[in-house]
Short mmCIF file of C-alpha atoms in Angstrom, two decimals:
data_model
loop_
_atom_site.label_atom_id
_atom_site.label_comp_id
_atom_site.label_asym_id
_atom_site.label_seq_id
_atom_site.Cartn_x
_atom_site.Cartn_y
_atom_site.Cartn_z
CA SER A 1 2.99 -5.79 11.30
CA ASP A 2 1.67 -7.18 8.16
CA GLY A 3 -2.34 -7.61 7.95
CA PHE A 4 -3.98 -9.55 5.49
CA ILE A 5 -7.20 -11.23 4.45
CA LYS A 6 -7.75 -15.03 4.60
CA ASP A 7 -10.77 -17.07 4.17
CA ASN A 8 -12.98 -13.88 4.65
CA ARG A 9 -11.25 -13.18 8.29
CA TRP A 10 -8.69 -10.10 8.84
CA THR A 11 -5.73 -10.83 10.62
CA ILE A 12 -4.89 -7.72 13.14
CA SER A 13 -2.03 -7.59 15.49
CA GLN A 14 -3.01 -7.39 19.31
CA THR A 15 -0.53 -4.90 20.30
CA GLY A 16 0.03 -2.73 17.06
CA VAL A 17 -0.97 -1.46 13.75
CA SER A 18 -1.61 -3.89 11.16
CA TYR A 19 -0.65 -2.68 7.45
CA LEU A 20 -2.71 -4.33 4.84
CA THR A 21 -0.25 -5.92 2.68
CA THR A 22 -2.68 -5.90 -0.68
CA SER A 23 -2.98 -2.01 -0.15
CA GLY A 24 -0.56 0.58 -1.72
CA LYS A 25 3.27 0.96 -0.92
CA LEU A 26 4.40 4.08 0.98
CA GLY A 27 6.06 6.73 -1.41
CA ARG A 28 4.12 5.52 -4.23
CA LYS A 29 0.70 6.39 -5.64
CA GLY A 30 -2.24 4.47 -4.31
CA ASN A 31 -3.96 3.92 -1.01
CA VAL A 32 -2.00 2.79 2.09
CA VAL A 33 -4.37 1.23 4.64
CA LEU A 34 -3.44 1.08 8.12
CA TYR A 35 -5.93 -0.61 10.84
CA GLY A 36 -5.62 -1.45 14.52
CA HIS A 37 -7.44 -2.37 17.61
CA ASN A 38 -9.55 0.74 19.44
CA THR A 39 -7.44 0.46 22.53
CA LYS A 40 -5.58 2.78 24.35
CA ASP A 41 -1.90 1.56 23.13
CA VAL A 42 -3.09 1.30 19.60
CA LEU A 43 -5.81 3.71 17.83
CA GLY A 44 -7.79 4.51 20.72
CA ARG A 45 -6.83 8.06 20.31
CA LEU A 46 -7.64 8.06 16.54
CA TRP A 47 -10.70 10.00 17.01
CA MET A 48 -8.69 13.03 18.20
CA VAL A 49 -7.28 13.08 14.58
CA GLN A 50 -8.56 16.37 13.02
CA VAL A 51 -8.83 17.48 9.31
CA GLY A 52 -5.41 19.49 8.58
CA ASP A 53 -3.24 17.51 11.30
CA ILE A 54 -0.33 15.86 9.82
CA VAL A 55 0.66 12.29 10.45
CA GLU A 56 3.73 11.01 10.05
CA VAL A 57 4.35 7.06 9.29
CA THR A 58 8.04 5.55 9.17
CA ASP A 59 8.71 2.70 7.42
CA SER A 60 10.92 -0.71 8.03
CA GLU A 61 13.56 1.09 6.33
CA GLY A 62 13.50 4.66 8.24
CA ASN A 63 12.00 6.33 5.62
CA THR A 64 9.23 9.02 6.65
CA TYR A 65 6.22 9.95 4.92
CA LYS A 66 3.69 12.91 5.80
CA PHE A 67 0.35 12.86 5.38
CA GLU A 68 -2.37 15.66 5.72
CA ILE A 69 -5.49 14.69 7.04
CA PHE A 70 -8.49 15.64 4.57
CA GLU A 71 -11.29 13.40 5.65
CA ARG A 72 -12.56 11.85 8.95
CA LYS A 73 -15.67 9.76 9.33
CA GLU A 74 -17.43 6.65 10.51
CA VAL A 75 -18.56 4.08 8.32
CA LYS A 76 -20.33 0.75 8.51
CA SER A 77 -18.07 -2.06 9.36
CA ASN A 78 -18.50 -3.78 6.06
CA THR A 79 -17.93 -0.63 3.57
CA VAL A 80 -15.10 -1.78 1.46
CA GLU A 81 -14.52 1.51 -0.61
CA ILE A 82 -12.19 2.67 2.02
CA LEU A 83 -9.88 -0.35 1.01
CA GLU A 84 -9.67 0.71 -3.00
CA SER A 85 -6.84 1.99 -4.73
CA THR A 86 -6.48 5.58 -5.50
CA GLU A 87 -4.61 7.59 -8.23
CA ASP A 88 -2.84 9.69 -5.76
CA SER A 89 -0.65 9.01 -2.74
CA ARG A 90 -2.90 8.85 0.27
CA LEU A 91 -3.13 7.09 3.64
CA THR A 92 -6.18 5.44 5.33
CA ILE A 93 -6.13 4.58 8.90
CA TYR A 94 -9.16 2.91 10.64
CA THR A 95 -10.40 1.58 14.04
CA CYS A 96 -13.42 -0.20 15.48
CA SER A 97 -16.39 2.07 16.94
CA GLY A 98 -19.86 2.42 17.48
CA PHE A 99 -22.17 0.01 19.13
CA LEU A 100 -20.52 -3.56 19.44
CA ASP A 101 -18.13 -2.51 16.82
CA THR A 102 -20.32 -2.35 14.07
CA ALA A 103 -18.81 0.62 12.42
CA ARG A 104 -15.26 1.50 11.56
CA PHE A 105 -13.79 5.31 12.29
CA VAL A 106 -11.61 6.45 9.62
CA VAL A 107 -9.22 8.99 8.84
CA VAL A 108 -7.69 9.69 5.33
CA GLY A 109 -4.89 11.93 4.49
CA LYS A 110 -2.76 12.97 1.37
CA LEU A 111 1.13 12.69 1.06
CA VAL A 112 2.73 16.17 1.42
CA GLU A 113 6.39 15.34 2.28
CA SER A 114 8.89 12.32 2.00
CA ILE A 115 11.81 12.49 4.21
#
C-alpha cells in the first residue's frame, strides 16, 4: 500500500508492506523505500535476508525488478539517511527492531534486472 508522512506521523499498513510515495520509482534512478511491521506475515523475517541475496519486487503493472542485497544493518529509529535519494537504482526495506522498537533493521539492494 502507499505510505506517506503527514503531520510528522508515518502511515503504515497493518497487513502488508508500505511504499513511501515520496521515495524513488521502480525501474528508475533513486531509492525505492518499502517498510512494514515486524510481524510474522509482514517483515518479521527480514533479518534472514543476507548480503548477496536477490529480492524481487513486482509493481502494480506486473513488472518485476530484482535487487541484489549489498547492505544490512540496524540503525536508530530517527535515522533519515536511509530515506535519501540516490544516483543509482536501489531498494531500501526496513522494519522495527530493538528494545521497544527503538531501532530499525534495514536491508539495501541495487537493481540487477528488470523483467
